[in-house]
PDB file of N, CA and C in Angstrom:
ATOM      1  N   UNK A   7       0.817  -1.197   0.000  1.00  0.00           N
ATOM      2  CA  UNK A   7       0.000   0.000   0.000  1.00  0.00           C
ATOM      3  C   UNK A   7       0.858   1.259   0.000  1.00  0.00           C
ATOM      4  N   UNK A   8       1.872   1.403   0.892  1.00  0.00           N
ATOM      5  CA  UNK A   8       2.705   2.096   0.770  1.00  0.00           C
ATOM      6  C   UNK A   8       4.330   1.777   0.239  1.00  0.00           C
ATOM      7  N   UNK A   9       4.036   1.157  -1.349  1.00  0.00           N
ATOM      8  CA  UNK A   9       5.342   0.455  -1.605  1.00  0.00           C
ATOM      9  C   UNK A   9       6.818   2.187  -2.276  1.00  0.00           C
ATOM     10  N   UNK A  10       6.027   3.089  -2.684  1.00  0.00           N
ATOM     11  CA  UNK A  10       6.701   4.461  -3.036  1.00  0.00           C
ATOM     12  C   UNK A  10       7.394   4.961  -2.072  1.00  0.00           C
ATOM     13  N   UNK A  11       6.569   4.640  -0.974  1.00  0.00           N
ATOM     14  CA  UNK A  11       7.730   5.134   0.820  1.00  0.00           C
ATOM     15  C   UNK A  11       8.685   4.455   0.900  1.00  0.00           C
ATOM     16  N   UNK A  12      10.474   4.810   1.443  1.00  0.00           N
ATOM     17  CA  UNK A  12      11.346   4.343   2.201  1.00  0.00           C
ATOM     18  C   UNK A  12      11.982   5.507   3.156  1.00  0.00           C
ATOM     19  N   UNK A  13      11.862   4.618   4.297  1.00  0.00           N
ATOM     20  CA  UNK A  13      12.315   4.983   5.331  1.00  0.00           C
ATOM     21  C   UNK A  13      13.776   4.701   6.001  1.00  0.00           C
ATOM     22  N   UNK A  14      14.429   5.488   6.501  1.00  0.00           N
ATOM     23  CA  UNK A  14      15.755   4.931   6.795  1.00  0.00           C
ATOM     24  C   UNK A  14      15.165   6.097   8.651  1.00  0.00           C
ATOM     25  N   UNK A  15      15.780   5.226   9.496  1.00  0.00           N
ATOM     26  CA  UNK A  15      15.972   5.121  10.820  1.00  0.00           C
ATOM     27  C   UNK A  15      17.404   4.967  11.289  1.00  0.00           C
ATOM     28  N   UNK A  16      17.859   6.101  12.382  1.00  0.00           N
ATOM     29  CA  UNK A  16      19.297   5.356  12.844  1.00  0.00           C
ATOM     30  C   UNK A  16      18.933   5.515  14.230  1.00  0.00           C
ATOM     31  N   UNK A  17      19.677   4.489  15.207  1.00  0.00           N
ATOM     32  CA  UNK A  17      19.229   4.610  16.197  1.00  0.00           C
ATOM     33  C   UNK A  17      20.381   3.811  16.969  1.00  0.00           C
ATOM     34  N   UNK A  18      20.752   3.855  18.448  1.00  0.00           N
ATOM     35  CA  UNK A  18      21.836   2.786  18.597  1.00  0.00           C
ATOM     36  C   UNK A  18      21.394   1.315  18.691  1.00  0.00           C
ATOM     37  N   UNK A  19      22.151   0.859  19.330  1.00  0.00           N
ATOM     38  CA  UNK A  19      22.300  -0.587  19.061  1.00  0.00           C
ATOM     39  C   UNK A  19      21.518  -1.164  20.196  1.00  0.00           C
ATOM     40  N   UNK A  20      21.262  -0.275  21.769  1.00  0.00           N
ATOM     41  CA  UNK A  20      20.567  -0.797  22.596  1.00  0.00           C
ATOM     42  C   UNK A  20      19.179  -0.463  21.898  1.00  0.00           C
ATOM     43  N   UNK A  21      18.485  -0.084  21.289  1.00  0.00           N
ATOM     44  CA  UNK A  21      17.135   0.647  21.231  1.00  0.00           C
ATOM     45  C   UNK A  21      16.216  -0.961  20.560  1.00  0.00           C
ATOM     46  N   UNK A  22      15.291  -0.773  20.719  1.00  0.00           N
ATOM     47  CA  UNK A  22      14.431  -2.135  20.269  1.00  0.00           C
ATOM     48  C   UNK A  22      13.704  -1.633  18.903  1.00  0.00           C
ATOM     49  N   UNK A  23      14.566  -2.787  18.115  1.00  0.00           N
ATOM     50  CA  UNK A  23      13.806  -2.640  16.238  1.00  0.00           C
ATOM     51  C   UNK A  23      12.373  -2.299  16.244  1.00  0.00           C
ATOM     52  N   UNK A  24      11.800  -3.371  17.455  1.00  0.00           N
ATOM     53  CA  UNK A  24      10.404  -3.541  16.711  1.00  0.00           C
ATOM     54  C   UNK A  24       9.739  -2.506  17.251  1.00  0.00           C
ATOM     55  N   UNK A  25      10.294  -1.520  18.175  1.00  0.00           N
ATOM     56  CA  UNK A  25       9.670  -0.181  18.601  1.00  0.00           C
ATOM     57  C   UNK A  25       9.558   0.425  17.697  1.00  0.00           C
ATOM     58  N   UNK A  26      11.414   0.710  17.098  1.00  0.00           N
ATOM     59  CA  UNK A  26      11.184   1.629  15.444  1.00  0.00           C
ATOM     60  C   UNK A  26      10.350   1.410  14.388  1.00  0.00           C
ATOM     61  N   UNK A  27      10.472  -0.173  14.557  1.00  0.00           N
ATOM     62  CA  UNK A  27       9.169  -0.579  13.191  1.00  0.00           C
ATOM     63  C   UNK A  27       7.891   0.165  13.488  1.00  0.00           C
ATOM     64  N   UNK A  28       7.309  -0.352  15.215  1.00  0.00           N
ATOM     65  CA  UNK A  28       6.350   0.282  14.933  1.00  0.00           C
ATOM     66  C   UNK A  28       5.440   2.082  15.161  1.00  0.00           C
ATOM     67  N   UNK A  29       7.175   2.819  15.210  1.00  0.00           N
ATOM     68  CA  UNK A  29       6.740   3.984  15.037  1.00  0.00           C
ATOM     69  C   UNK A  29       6.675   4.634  13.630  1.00  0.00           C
ATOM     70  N   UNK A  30       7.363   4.278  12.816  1.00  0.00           N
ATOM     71  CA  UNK A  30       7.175   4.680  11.481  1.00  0.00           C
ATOM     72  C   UNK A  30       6.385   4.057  10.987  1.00  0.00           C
ATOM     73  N   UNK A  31       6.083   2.891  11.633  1.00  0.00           N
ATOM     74  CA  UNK A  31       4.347   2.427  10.897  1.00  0.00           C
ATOM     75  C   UNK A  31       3.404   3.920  11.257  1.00  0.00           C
ATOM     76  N   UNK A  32       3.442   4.157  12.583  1.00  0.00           N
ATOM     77  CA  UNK A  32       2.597   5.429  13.062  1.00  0.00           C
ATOM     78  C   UNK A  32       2.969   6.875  12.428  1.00  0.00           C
ATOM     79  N   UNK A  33       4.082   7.291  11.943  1.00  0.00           N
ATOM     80  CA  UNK A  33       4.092   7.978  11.023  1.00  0.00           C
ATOM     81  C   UNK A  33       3.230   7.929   9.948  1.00  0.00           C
ATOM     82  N   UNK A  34       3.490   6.546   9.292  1.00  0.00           N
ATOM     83  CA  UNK A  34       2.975   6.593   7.951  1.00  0.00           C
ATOM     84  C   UNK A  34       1.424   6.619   7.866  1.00  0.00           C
ATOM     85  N   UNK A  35       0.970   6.242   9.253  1.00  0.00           N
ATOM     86  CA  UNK A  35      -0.166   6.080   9.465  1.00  0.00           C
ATOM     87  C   UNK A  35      -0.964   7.614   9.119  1.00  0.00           C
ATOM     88  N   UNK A  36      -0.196   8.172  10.310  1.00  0.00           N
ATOM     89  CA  UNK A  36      -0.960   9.627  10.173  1.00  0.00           C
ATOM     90  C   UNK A  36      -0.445  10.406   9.083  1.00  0.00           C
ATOM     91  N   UNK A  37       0.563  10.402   8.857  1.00  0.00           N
ATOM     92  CA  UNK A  37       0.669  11.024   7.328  1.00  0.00           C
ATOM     93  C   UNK A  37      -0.622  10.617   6.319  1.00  0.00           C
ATOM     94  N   UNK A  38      -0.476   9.218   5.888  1.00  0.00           N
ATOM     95  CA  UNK A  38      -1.796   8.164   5.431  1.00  0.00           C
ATOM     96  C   UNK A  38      -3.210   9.362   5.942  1.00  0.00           C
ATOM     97  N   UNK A  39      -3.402   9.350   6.710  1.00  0.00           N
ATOM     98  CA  UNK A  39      -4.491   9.697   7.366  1.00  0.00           C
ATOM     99  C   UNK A  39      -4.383  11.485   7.171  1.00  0.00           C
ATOM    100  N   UNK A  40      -3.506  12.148   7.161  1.00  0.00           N
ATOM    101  CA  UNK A  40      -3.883  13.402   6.939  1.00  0.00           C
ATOM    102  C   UNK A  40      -3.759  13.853   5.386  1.00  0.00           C
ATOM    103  N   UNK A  41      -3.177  13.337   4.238  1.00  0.00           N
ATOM    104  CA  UNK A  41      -3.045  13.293   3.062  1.00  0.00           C
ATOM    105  C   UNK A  41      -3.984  12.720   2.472  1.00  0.00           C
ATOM    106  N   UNK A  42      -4.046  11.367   2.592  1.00  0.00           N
ATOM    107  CA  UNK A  42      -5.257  10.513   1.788  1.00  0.00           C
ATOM    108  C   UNK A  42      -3.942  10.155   1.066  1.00  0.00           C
ATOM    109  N   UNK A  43      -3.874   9.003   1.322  1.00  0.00           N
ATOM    110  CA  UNK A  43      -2.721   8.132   0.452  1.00  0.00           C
ATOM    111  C   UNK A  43      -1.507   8.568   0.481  1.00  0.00           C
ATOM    112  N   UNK A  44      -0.493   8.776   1.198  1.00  0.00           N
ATOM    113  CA  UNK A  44       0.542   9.204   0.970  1.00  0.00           C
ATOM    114  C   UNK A  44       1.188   8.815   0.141  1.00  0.00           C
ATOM    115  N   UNK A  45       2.163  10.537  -0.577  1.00  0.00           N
ATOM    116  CA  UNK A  45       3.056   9.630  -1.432  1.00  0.00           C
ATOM    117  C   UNK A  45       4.294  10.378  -1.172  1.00  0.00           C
ATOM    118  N   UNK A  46       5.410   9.960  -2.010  1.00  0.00           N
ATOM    119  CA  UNK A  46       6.481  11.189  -1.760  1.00  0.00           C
ATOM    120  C   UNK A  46       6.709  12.988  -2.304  1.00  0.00           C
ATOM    121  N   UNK A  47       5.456  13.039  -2.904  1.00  0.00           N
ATOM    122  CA  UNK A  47       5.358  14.315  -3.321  1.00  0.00           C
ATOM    123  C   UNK A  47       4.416  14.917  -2.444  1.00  0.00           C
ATOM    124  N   UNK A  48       3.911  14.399  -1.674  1.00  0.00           N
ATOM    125  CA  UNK A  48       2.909  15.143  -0.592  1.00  0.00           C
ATOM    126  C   UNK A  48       3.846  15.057   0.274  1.00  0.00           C
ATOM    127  N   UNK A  49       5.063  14.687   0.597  1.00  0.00           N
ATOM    128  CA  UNK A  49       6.081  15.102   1.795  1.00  0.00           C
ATOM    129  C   UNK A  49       6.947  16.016   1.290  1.00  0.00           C
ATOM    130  N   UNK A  50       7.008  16.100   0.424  1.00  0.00           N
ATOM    131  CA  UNK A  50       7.835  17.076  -0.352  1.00  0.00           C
ATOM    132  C   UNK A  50       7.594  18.563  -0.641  1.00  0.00           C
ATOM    133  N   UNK A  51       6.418  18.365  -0.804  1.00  0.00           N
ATOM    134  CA  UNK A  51       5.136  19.773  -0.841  1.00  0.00           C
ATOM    135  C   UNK A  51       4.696  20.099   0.112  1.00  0.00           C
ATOM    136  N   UNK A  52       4.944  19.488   1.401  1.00  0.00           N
ATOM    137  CA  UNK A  52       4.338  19.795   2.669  1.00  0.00           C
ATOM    138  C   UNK A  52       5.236  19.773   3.787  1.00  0.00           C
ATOM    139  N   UNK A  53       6.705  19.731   3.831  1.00  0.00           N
ATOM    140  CA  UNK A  53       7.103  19.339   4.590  1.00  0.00           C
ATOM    141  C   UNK A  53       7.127  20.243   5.914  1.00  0.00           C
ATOM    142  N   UNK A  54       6.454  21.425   5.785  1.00  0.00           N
ATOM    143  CA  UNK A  54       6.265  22.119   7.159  1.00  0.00           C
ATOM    144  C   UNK A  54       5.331  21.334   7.785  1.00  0.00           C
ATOM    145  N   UNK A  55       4.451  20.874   7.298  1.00  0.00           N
ATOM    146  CA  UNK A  55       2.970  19.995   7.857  1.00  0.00           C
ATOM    147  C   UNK A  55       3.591  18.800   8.218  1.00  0.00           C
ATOM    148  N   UNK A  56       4.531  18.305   7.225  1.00  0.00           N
ATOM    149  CA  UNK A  56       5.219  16.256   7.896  1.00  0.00           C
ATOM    150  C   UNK A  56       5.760  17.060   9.135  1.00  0.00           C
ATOM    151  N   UNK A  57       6.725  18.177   8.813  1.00  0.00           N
ATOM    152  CA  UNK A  57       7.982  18.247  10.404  1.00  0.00           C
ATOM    153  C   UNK A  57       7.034  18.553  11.837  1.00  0.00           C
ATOM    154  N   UNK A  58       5.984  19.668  11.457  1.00  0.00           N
ATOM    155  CA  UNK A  58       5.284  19.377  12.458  1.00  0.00           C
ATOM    156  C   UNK A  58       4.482  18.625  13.528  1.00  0.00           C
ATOM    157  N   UNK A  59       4.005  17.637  12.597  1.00  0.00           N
ATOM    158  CA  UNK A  59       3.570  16.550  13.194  1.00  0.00           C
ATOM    159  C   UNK A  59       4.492  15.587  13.599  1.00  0.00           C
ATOM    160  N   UNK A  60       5.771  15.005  13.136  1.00  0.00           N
ATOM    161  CA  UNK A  60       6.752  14.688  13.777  1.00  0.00           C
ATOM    162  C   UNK A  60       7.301  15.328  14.725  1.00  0.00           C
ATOM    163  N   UNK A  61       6.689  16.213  15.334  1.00  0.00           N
ATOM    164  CA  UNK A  61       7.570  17.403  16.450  1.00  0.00           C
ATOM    165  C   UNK A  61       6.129  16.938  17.497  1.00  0.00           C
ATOM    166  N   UNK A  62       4.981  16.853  16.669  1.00  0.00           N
ATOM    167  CA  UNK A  62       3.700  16.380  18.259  1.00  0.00           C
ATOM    168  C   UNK A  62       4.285  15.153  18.419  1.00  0.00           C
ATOM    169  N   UNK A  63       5.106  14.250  17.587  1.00  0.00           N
ATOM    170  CA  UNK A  63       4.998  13.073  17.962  1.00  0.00           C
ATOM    171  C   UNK A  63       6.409  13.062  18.807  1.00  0.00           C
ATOM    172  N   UNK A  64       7.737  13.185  18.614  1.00  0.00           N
ATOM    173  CA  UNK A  64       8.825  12.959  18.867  1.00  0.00           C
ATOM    174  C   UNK A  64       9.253  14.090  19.531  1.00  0.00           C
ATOM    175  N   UNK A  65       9.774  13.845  21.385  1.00  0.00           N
ATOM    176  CA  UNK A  65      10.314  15.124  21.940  1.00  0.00           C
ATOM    177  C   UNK A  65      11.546  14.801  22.544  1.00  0.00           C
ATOM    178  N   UNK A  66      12.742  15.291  22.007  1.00  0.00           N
ATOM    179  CA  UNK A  66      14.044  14.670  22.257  1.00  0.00           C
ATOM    180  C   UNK A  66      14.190  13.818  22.246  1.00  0.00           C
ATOM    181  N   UNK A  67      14.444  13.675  20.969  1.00  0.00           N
ATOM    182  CA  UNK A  67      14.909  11.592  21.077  1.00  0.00           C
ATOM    183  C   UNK A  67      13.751  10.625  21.270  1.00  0.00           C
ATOM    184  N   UNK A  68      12.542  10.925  21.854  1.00  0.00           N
ATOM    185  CA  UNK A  68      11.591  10.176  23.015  1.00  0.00           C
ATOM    186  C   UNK A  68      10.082  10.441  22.218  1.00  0.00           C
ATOM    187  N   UNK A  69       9.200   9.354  21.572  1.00  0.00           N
ATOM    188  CA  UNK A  69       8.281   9.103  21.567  1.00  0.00           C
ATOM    189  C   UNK A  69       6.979   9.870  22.664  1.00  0.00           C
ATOM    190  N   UNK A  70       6.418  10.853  22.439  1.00  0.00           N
ATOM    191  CA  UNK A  70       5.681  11.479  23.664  1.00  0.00           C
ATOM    192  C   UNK A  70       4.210  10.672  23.207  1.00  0.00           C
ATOM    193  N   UNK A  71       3.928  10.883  21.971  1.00  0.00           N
ATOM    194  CA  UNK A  71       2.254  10.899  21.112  1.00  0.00           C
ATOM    195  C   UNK A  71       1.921   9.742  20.011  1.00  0.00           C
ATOM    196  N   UNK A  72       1.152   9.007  20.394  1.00  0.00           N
ATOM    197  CA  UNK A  72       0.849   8.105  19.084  1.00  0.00           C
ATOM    198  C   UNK A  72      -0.480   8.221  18.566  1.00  0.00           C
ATOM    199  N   UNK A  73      -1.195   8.805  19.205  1.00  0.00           N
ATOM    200  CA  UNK A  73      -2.558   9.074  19.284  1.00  0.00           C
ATOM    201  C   UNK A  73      -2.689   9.850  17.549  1.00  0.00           C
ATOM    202  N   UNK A  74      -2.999   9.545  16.236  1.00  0.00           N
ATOM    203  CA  UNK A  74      -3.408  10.040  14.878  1.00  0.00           C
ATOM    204  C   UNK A  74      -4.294  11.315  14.984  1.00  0.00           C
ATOM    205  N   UNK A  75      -5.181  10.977  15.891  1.00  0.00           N
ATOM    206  CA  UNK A  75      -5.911  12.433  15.951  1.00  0.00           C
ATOM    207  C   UNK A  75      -5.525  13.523  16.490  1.00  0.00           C
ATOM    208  N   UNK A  76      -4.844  12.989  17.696  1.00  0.00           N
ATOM    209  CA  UNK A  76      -4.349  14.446  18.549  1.00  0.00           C
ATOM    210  C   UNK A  76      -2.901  15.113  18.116  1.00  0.00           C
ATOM    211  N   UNK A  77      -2.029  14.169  17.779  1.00  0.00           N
ATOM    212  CA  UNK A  77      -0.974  14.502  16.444  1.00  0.00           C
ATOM    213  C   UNK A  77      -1.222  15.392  15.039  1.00  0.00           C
ATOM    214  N   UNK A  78      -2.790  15.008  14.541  1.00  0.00           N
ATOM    215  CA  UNK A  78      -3.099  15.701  13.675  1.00  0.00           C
ATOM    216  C   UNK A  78      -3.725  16.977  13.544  1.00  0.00           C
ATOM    217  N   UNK A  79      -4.387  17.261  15.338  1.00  0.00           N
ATOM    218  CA  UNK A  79      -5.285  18.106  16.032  1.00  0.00           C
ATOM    219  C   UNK A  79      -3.914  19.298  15.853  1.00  0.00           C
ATOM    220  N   UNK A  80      -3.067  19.019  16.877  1.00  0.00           N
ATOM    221  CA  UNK A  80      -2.365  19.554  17.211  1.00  0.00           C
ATOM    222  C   UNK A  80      -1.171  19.950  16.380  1.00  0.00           C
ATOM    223  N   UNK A  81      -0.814  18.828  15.239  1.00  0.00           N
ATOM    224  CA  UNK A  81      -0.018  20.226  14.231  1.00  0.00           C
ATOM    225  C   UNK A  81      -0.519  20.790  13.575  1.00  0.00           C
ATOM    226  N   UNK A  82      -2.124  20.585  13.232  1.00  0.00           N
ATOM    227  CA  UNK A  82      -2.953  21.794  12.288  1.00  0.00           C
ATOM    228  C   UNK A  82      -2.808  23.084  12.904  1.00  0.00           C
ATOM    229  N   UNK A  83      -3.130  22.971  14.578  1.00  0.00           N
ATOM    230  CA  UNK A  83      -3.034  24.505  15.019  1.00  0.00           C
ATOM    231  C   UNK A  83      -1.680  25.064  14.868  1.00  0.00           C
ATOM    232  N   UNK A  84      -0.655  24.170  15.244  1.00  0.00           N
ATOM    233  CA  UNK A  84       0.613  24.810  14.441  1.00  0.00           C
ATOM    234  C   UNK A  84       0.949  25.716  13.617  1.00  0.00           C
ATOM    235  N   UNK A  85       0.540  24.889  12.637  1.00  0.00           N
ATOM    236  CA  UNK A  85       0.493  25.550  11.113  1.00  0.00           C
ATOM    237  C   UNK A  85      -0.133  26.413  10.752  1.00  0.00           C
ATOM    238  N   UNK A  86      -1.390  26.789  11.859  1.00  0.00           N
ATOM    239  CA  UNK A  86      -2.477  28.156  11.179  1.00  0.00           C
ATOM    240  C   UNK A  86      -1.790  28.733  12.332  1.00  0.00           C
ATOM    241  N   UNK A  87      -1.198  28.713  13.050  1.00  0.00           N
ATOM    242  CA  UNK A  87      -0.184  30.030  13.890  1.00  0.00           C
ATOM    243  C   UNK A  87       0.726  30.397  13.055  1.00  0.00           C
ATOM    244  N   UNK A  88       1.502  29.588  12.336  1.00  0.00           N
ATOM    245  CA  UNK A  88       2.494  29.694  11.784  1.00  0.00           C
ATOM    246  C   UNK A  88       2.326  30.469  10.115  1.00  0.00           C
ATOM    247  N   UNK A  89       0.772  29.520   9.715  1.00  0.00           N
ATOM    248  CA  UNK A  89       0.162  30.868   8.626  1.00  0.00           C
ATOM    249  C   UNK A  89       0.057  31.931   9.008  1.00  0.00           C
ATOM    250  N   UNK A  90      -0.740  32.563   9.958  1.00  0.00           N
ATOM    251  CA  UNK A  90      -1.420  33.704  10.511  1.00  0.00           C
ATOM    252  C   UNK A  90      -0.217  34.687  11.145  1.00  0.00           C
ATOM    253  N   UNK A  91       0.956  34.014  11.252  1.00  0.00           N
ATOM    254  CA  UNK A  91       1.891  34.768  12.268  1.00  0.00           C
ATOM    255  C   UNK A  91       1.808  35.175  13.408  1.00  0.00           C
ATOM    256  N   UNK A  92       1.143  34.496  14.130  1.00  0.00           N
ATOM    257  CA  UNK A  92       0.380  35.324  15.428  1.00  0.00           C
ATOM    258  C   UNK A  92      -0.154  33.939  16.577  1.00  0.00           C
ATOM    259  N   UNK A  93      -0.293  34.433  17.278  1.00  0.00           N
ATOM    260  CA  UNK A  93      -0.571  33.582  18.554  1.00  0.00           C
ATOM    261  C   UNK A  93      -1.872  32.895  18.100  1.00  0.00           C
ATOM    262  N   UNK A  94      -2.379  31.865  18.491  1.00  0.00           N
ATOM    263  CA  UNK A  94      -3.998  30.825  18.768  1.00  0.00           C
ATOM    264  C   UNK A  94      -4.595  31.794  19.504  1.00  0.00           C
ATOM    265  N   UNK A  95      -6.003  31.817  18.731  1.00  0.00           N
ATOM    266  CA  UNK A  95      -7.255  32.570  19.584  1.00  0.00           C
ATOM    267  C   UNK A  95      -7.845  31.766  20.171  1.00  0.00           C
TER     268      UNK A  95
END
């Protein structure tokens, strides 16, 4: 479904694969889910919208959010601060 995506991950050697597997599954998920089909030209064209939502999800190093909606809640308002230039009403 998503055979156009590759992902490359570095991480050390203590960290557990199948965690990484299944956070970039959750990436792709909500990407998936806020695009409608992801492809690599909707990350490419958007990448203020991908980095943001990788910033609800990932806080230093550390997994905070997996939740698709509230990841997606929460970098939309981002981004209309970041349109608008100005603080959330």
């Amino acid at each position: 479904r998503w055979g156009s995506l590759y992902f490359v991950v570095g991480c050390e050697g203590e960290e557990n694969e199948l965690a990484m597997l299944e956070f970039v599954h959750g990436v792709v998920e909500t990407l998936d889910r806020h695009f409608g089909n992801v492809c690599e030209l909707d990350i490419m064209m958007h990448l203020d919208k991908v980095y943001c939502m990788l910033e609800e999800m990932v806080m230093c190093g550390n997994v905070v959010e997996t939740n698709k909606q509230i990841v997606i809640a929460e970098a939309s308002k981002a981004i209309d601060v970041q349109r608008d230039g100005g603080f959330p009403k």
